[in-house]
Short mmCIF file of N, CA and C and ligand atoms in Angstrom, two decimals:
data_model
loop_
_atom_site.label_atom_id
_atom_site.label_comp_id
_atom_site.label_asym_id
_atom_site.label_seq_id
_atom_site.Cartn_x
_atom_site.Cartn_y
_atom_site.Cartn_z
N UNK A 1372 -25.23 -1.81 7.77
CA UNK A 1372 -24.54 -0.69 7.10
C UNK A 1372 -24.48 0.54 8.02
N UNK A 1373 -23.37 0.97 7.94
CA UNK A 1373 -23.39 2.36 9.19
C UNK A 1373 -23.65 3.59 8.05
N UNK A 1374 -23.33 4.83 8.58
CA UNK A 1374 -23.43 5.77 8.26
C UNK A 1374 -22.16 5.93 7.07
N UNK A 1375 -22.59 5.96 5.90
CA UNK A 1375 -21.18 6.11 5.26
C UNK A 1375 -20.00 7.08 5.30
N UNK A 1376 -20.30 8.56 6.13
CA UNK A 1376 -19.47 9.47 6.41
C UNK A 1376 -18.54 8.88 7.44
N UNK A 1377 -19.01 7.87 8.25
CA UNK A 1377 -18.11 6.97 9.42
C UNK A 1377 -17.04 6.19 9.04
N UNK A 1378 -17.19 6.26 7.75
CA UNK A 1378 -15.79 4.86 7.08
C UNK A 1378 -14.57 5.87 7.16
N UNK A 1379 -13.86 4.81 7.58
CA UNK A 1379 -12.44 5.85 7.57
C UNK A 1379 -11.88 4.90 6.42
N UNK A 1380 -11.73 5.50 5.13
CA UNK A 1380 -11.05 4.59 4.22
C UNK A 1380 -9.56 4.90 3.89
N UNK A 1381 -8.73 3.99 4.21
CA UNK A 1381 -7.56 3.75 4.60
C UNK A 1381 -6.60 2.82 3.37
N UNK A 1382 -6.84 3.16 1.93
CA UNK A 1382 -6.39 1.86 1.02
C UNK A 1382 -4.82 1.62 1.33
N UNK A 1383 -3.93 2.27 1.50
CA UNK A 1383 -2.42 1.82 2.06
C UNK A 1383 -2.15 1.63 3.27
N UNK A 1384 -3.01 1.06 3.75
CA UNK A 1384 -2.69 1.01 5.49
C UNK A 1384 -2.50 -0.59 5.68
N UNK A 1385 -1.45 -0.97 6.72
CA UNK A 1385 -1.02 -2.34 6.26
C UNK A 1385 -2.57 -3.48 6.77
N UNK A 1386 -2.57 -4.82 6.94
CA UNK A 1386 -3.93 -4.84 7.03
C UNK A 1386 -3.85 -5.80 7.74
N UNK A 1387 -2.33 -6.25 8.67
CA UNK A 1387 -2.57 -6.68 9.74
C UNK A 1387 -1.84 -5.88 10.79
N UNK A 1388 -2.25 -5.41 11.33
CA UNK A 1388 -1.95 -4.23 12.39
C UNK A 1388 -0.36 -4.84 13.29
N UNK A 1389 0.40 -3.98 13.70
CA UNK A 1389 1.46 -4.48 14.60
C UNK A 1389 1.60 -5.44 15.86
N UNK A 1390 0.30 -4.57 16.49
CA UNK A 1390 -0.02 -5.07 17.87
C UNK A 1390 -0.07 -6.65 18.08
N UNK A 1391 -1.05 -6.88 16.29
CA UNK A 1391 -1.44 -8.44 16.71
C UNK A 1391 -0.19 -9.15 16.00
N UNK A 1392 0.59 -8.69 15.53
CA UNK A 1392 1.97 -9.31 15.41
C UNK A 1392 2.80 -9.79 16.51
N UNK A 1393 2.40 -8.45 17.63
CA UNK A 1393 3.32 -8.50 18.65
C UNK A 1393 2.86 -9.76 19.25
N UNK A 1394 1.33 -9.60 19.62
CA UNK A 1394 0.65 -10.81 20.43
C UNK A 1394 0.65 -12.25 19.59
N UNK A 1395 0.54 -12.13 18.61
CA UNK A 1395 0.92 -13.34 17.65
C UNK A 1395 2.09 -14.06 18.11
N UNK A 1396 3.31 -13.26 18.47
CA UNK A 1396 4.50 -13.67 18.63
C UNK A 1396 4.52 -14.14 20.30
N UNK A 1397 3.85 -13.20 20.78
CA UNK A 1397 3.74 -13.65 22.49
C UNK A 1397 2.75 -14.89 22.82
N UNK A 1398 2.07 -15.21 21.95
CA UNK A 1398 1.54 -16.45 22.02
C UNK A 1398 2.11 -17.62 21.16
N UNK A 1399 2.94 -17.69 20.40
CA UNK A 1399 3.60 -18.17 20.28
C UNK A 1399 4.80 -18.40 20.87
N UNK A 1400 5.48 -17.96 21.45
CA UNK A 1400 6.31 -17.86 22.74
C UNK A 1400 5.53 -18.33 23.92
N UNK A 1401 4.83 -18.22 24.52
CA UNK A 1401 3.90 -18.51 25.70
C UNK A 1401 3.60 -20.12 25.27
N UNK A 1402 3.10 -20.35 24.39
CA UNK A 1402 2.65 -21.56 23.83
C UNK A 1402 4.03 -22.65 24.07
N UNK A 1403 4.83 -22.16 23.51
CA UNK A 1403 5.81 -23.05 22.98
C UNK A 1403 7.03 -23.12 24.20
N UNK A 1404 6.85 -22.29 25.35
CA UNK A 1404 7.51 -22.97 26.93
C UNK A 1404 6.39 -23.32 27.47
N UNK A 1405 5.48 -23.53 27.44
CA UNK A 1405 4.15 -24.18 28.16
C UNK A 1405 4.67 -25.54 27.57
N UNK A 1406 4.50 -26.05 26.63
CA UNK A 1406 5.16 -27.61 26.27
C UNK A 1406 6.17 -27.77 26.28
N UNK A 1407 7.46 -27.15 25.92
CA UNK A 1407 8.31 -27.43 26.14
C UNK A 1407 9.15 -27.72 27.57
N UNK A 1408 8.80 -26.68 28.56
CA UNK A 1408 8.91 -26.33 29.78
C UNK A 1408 8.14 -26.40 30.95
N UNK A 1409 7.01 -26.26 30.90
CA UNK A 1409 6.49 -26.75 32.15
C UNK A 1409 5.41 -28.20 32.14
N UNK A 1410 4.92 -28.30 30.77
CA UNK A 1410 4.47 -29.66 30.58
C UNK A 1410 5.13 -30.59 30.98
N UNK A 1411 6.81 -31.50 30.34
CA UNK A 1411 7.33 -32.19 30.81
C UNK A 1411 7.59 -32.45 32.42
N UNK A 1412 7.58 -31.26 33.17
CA UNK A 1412 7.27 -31.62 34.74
C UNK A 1412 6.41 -32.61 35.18
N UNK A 1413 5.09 -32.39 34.66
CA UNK A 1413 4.36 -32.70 35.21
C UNK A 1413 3.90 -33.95 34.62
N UNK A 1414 4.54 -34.52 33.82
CA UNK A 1414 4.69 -36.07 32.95
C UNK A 1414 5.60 -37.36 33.85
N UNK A 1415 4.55 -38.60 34.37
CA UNK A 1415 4.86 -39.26 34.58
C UNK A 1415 5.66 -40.31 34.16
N UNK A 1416 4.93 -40.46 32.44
CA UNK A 1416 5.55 -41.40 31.92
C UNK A 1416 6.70 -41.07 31.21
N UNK A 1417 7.09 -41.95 29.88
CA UNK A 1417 8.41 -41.27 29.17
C UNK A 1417 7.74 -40.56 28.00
N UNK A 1418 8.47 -39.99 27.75
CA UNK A 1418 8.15 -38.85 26.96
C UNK A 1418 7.92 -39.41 25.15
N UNK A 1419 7.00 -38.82 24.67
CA UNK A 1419 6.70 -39.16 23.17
C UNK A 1419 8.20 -38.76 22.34
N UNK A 1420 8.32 -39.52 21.07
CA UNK A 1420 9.77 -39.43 20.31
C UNK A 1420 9.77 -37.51 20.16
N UNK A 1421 11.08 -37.53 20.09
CA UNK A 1421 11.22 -35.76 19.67
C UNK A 1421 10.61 -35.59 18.72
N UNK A 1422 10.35 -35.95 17.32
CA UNK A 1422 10.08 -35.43 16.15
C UNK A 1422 8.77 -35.22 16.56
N UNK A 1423 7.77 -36.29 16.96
CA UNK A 1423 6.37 -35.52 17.05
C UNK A 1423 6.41 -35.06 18.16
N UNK A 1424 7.16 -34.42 19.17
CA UNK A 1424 7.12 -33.29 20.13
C UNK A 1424 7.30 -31.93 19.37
N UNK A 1425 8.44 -31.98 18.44
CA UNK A 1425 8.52 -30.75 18.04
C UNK A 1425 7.39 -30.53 17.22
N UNK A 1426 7.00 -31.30 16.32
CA UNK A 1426 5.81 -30.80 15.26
C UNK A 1426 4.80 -30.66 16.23
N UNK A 1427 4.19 -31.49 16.99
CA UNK A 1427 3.13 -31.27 18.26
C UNK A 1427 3.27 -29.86 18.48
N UNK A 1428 4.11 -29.43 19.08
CA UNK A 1428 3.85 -28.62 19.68
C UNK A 1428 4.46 -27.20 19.06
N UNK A 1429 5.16 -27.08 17.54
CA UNK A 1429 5.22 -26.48 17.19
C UNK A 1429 3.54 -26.05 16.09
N UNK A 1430 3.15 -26.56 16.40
CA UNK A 1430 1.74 -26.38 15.55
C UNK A 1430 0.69 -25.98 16.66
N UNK A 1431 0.38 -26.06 17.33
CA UNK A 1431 -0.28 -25.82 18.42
C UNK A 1431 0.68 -24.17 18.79
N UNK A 1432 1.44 -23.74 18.57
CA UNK A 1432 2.24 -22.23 18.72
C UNK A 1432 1.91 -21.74 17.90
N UNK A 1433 1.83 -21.91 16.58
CA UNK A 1433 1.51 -21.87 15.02
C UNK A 1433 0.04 -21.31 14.82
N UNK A 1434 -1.24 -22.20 15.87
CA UNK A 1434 -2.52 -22.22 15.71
C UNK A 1434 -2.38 -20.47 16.22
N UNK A 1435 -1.90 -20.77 17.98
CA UNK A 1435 -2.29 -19.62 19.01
C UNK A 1435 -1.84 -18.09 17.97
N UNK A 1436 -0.47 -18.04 17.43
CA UNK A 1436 -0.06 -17.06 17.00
C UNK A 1436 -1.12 -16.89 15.26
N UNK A 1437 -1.56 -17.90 14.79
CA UNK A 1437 -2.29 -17.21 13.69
C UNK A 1437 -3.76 -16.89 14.26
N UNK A 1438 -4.06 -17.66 15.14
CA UNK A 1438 -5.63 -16.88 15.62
C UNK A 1438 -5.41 -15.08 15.84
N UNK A 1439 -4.62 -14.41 16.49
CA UNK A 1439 -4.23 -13.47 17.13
C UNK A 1439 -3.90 -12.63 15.94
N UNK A 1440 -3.17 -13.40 14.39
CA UNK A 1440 -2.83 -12.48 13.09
C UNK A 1440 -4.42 -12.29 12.57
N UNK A 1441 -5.09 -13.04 12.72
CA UNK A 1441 -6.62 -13.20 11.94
C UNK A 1441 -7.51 -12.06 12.92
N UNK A 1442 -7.45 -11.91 13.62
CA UNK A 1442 -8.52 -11.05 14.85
C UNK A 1442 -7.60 -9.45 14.26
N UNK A 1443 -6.32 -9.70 14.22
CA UNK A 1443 -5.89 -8.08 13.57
C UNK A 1443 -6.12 -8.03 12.77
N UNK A 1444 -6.33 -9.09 11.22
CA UNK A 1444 -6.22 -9.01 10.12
C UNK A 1444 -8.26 -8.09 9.74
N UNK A 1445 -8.93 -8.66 10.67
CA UNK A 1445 -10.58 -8.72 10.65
C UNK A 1445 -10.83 -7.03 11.20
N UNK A 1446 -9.49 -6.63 12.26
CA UNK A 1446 -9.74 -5.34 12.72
C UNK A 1446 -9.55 -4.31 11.87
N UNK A 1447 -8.74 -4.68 10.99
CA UNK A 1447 -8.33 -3.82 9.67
C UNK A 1447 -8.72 -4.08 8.49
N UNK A 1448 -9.48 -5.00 8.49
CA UNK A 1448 -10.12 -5.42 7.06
C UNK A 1448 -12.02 -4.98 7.43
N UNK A 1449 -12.09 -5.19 8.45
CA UNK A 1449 -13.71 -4.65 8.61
C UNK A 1449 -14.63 -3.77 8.11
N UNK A 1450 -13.49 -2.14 8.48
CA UNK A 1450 -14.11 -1.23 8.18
C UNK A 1450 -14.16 -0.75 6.93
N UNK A 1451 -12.83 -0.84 6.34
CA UNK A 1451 -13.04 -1.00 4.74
C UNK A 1451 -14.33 -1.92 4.05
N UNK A 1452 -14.89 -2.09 4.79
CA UNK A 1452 -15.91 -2.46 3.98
C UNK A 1452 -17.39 -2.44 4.50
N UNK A 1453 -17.03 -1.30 5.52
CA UNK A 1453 -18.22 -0.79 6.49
C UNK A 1453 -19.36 -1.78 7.03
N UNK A 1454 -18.26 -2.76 7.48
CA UNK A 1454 -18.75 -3.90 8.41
C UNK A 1454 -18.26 -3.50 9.93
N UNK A 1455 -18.59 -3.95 11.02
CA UNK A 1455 -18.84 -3.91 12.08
C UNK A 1455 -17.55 -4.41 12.40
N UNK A 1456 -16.00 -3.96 13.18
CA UNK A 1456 -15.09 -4.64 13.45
C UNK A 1456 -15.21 -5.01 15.08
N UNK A 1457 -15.65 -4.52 15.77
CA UNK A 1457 -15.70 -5.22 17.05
C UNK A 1457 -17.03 -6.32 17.21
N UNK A 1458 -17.73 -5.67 16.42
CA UNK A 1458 -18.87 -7.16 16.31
C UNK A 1458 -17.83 -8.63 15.79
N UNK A 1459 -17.41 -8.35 14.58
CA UNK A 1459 -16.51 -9.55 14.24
C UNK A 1459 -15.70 -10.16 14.65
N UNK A 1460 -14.60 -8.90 15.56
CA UNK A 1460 -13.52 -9.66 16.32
C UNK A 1460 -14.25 -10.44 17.72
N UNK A 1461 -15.42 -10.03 17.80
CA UNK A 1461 -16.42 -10.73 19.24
C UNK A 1461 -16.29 -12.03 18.64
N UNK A 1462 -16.85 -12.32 17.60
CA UNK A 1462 -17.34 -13.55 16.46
C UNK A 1462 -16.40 -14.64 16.71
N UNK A 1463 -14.83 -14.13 16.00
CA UNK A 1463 -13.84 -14.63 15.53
C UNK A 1463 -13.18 -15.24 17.29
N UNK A 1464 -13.55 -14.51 18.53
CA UNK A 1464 -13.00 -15.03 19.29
C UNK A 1464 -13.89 -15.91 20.41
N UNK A 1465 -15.28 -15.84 19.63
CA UNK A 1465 -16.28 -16.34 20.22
C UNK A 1465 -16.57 -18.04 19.78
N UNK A 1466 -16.34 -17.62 18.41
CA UNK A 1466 -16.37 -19.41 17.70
C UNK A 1466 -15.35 -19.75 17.91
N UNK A 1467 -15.66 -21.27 18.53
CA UNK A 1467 -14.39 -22.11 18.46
C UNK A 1467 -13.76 -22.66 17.43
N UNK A 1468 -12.28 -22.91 17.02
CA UNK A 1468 -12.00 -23.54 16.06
C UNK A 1468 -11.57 -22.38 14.82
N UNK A 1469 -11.44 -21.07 15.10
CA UNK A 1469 -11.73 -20.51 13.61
C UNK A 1469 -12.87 -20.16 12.59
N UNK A 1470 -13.85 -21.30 13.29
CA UNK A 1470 -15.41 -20.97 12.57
C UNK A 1470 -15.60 -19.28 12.26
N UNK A 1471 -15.71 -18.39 13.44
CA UNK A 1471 -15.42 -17.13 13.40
C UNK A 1471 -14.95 -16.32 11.66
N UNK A 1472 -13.80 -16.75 11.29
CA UNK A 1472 -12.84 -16.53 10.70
C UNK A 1472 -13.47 -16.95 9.37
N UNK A 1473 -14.23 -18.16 9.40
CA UNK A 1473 -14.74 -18.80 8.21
C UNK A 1473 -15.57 -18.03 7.62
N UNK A 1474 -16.59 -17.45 8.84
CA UNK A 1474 -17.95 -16.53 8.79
C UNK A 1474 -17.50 -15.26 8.25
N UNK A 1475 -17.09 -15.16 8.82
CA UNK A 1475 -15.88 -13.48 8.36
C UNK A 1475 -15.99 -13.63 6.77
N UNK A 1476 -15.09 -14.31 6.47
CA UNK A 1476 -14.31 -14.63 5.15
C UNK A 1476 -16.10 -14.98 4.14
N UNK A 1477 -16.85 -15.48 4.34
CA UNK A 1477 -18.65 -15.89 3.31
C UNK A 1477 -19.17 -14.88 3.76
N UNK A 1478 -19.14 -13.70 4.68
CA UNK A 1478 -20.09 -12.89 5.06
C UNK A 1478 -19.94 -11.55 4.77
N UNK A 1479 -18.25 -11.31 4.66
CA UNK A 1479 -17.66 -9.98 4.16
C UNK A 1479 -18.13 -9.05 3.13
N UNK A 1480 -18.32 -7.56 3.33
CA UNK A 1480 -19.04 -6.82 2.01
C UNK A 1480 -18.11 -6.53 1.19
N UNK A 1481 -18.10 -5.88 0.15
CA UNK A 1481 -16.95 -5.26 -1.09
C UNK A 1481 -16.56 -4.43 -0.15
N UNK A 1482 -15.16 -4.27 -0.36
CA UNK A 1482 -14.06 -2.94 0.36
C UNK A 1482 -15.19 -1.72 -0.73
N UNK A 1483 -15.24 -0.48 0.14
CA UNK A 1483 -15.65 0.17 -0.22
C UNK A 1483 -14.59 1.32 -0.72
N UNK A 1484 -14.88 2.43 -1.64
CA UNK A 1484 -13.36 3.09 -1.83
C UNK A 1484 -14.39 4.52 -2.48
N UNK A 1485 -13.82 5.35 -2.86
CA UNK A 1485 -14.07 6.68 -3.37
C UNK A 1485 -14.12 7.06 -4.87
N UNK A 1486 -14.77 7.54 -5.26
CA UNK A 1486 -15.09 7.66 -6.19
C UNK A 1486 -14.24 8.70 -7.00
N UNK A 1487 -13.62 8.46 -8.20
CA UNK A 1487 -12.42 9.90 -8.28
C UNK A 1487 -13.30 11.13 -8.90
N UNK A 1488 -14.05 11.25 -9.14
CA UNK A 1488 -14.91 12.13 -9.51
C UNK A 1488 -15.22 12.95 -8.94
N UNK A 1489 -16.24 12.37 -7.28
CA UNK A 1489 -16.80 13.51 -6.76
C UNK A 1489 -16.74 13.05 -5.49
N UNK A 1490 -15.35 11.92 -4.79
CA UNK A 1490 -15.23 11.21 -3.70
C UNK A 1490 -16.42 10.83 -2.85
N UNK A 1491 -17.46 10.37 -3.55
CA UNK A 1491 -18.50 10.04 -2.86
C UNK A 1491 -17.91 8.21 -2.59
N UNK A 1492 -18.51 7.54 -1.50
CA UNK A 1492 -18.20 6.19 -1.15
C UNK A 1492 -18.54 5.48 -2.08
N UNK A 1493 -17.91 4.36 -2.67
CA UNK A 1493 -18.28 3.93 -3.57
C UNK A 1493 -17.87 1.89 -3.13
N UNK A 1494 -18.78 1.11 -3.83
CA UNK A 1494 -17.89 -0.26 -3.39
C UNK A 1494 -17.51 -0.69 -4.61
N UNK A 1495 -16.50 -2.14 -4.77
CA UNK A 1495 -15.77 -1.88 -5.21
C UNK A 1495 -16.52 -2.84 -6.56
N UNK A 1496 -17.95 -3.04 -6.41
CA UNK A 1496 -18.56 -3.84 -7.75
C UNK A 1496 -19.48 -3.02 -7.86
N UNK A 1497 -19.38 -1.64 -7.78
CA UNK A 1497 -20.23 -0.50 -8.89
C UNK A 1497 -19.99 -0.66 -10.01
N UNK A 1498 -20.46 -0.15 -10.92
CA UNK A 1498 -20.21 0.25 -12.10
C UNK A 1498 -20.06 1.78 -12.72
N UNK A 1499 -21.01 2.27 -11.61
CA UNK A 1499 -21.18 3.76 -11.68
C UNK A 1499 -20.99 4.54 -10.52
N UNK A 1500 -20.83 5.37 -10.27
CA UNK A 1500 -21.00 6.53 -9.17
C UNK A 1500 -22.56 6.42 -9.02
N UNK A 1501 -23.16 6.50 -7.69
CA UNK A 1501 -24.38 6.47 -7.34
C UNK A 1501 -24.61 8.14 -7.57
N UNK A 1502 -23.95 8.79 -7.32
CA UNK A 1502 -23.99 10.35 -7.22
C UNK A 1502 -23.82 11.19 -8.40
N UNK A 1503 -22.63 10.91 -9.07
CA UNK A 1503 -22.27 11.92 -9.59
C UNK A 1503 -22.09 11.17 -11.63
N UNK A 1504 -22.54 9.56 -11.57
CA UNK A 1504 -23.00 8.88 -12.83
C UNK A 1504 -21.69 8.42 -13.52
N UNK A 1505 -20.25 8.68 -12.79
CA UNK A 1505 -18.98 8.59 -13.03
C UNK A 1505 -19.22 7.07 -13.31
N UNK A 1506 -18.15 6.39 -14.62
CA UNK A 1506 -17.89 5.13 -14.53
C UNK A 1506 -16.73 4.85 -14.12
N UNK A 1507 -17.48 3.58 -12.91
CA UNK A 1507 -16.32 3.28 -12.16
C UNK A 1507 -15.17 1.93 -12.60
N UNK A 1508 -16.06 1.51 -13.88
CA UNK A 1508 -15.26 0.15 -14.06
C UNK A 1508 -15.71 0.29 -15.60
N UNK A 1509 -14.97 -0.77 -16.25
CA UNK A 1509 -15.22 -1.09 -17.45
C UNK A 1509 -16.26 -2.11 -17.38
N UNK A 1510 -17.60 -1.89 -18.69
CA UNK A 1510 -18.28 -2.81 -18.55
C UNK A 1510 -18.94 -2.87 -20.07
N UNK A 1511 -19.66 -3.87 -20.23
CA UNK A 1511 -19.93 -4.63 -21.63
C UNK A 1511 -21.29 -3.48 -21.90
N UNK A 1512 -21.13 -3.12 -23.22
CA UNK A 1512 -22.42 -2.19 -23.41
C UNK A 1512 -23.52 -3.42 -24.11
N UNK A 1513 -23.30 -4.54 -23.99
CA UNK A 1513 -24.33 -4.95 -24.13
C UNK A 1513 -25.19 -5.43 -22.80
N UNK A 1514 -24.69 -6.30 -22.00
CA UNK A 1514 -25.05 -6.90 -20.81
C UNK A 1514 -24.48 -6.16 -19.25
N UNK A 1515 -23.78 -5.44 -19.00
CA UNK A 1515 -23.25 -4.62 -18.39
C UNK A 1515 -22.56 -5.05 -17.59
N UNK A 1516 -22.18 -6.28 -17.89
CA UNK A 1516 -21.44 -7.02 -16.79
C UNK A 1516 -19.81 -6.17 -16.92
N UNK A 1517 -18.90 -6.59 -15.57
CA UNK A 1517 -17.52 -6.29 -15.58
C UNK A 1517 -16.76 -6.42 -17.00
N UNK A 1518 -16.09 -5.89 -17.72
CA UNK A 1518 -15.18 -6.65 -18.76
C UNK A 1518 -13.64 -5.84 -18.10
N UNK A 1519 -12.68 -6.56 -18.67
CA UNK A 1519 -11.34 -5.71 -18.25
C UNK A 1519 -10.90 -5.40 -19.82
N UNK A 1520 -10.29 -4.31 -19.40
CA UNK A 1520 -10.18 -2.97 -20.33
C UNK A 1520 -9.77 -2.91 -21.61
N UNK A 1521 -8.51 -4.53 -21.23
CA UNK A 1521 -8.10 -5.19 -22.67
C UNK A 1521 -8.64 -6.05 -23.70
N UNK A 1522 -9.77 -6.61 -22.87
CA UNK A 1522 -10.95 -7.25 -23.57
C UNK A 1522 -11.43 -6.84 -24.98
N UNK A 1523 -11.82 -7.79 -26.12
CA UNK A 1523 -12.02 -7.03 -27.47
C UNK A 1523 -13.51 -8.09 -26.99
N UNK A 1524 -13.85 -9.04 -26.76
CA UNK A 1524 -14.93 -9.27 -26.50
C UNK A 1524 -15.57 -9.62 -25.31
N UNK A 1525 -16.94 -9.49 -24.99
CA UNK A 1525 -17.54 -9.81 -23.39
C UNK A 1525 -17.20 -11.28 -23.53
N UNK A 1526 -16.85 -11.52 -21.84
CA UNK A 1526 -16.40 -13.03 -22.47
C UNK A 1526 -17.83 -13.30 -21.70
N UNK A 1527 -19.03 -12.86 -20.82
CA UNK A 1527 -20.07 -13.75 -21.08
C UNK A 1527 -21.43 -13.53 -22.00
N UNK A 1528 -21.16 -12.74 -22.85
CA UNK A 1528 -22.06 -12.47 -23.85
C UNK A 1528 -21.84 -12.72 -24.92
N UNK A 1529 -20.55 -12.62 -25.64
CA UNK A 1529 -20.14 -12.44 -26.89
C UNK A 1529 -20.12 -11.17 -27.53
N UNK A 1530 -20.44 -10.25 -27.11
CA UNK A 1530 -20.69 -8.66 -27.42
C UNK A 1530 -19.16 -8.40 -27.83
N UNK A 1531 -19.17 -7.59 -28.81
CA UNK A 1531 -17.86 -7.10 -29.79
C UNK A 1531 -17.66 -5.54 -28.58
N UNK A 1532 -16.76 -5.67 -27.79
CA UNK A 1532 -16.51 -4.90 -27.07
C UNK A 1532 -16.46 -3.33 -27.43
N UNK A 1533 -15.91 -3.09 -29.31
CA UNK A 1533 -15.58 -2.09 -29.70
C UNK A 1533 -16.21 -1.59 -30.57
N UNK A 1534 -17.24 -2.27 -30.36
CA UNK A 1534 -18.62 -1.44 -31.72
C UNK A 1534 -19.65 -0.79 -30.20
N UNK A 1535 -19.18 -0.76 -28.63
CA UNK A 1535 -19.87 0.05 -27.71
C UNK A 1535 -19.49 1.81 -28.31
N UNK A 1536 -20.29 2.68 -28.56
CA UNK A 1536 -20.00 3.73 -28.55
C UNK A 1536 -18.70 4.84 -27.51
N UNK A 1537 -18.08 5.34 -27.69
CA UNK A 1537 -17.04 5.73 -26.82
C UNK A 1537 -16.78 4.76 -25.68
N UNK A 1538 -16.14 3.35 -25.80
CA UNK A 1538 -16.09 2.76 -25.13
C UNK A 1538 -15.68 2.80 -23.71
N UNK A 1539 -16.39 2.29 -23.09
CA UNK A 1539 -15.96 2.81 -21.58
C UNK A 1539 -14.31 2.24 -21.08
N UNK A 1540 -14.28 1.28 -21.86
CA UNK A 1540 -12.74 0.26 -21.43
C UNK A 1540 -11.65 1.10 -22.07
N UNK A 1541 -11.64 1.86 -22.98
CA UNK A 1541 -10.74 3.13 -23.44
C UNK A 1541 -10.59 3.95 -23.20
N UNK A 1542 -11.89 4.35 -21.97
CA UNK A 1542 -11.68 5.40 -21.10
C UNK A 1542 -10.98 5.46 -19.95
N UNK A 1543 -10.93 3.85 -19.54
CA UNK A 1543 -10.41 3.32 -18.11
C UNK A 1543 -9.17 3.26 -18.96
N UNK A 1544 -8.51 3.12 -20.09
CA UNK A 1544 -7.23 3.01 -20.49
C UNK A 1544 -6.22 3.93 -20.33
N UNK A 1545 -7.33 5.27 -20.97
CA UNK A 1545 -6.52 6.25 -20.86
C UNK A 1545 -5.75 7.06 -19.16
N UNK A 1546 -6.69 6.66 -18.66
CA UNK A 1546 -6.36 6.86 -17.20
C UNK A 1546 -5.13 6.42 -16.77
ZN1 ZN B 465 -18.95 10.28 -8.19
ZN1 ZN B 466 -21.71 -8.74 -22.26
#
């Protein structure tokens, strides 16, 4: 966990960056005259049927250009959730295969976001403001789990959603 004043929280910012579009596309391009174009040179025998040339080697362009969307996607998805983005993109280009990417995806924290109250950092399976006691979600006044707002009962308790005193899910309504 870093310093929470360090998060730059960014909720409309797109969340795979341009750059790795660009390189996405240049490795896919790069990829796909490497087989098409300078491979066959150097082929003695006759050449495999077209259809699995094109899928061959249109998938192998496919791999290079989504590794390159995933390393932008991890650079912009990181810090929102005040994880480490150059530690990860190390990860993601360190494991072979995508493993990286897998780890990413089981290891990731809640996007973190602000609190409308008193914009203190907040993640995104609070229930409350740590600071300022704001509720941040609707939740069951019996068991306190998540409920959504339209809910008339907890669906893992059975709790009658609307015998909670000033219900909190009518408060998130009115909003
Ligand atoms: Zn607050
Ligand atoms: Zn409940």
């Amino acid at each position: 966990m870093r310093d929470p004043e360090s998060i730059t929280v960014n909720d409309d910012a797109r969340l795979i960056p341009m750059w790795s579009i660009i390189v996405a596309t240049t490795a896919f391009v790069l990829v796909e005259y490497y087989f098409w174009m300078v491979l066959p040179k150097g082929r003695t025998s006759a050449p495999p049927p077209l259809g699995f040339r094109i899928y061959f080697n249109l998938s192998w362009g496919l791999l290079a250009a989504l590794y390159f969307l995933m390393v932008g996607y991890v650079s912009k998805d990181a810090p929102r959730r005040a994880m480490s983005s150059r530690f990860w993109i190390a990860i993601c280009f360190v494991m072979p295969g995508g493993i990286g990417a897998v780890l990413y995806f089981l290891l990731r924290q809640p996007v973190i976001s602000r609190c409308p109250a008193c914009s203190t950092h907040v993640q995104s399976d609070f229930h409350f403001c740590p600071q300022c006691n704001y509720r941040l979600a609707a939740n069951c006044g019996n068991c306190f789990r998540t409920v959504r707002a339209t809910d008339q009962f907890c669906t893992r308790c059975g709790h009658e959603l609307s015998r909670d005193q000033m219900p909190a899910r009518l408060r998130v309504l009115g909003e």
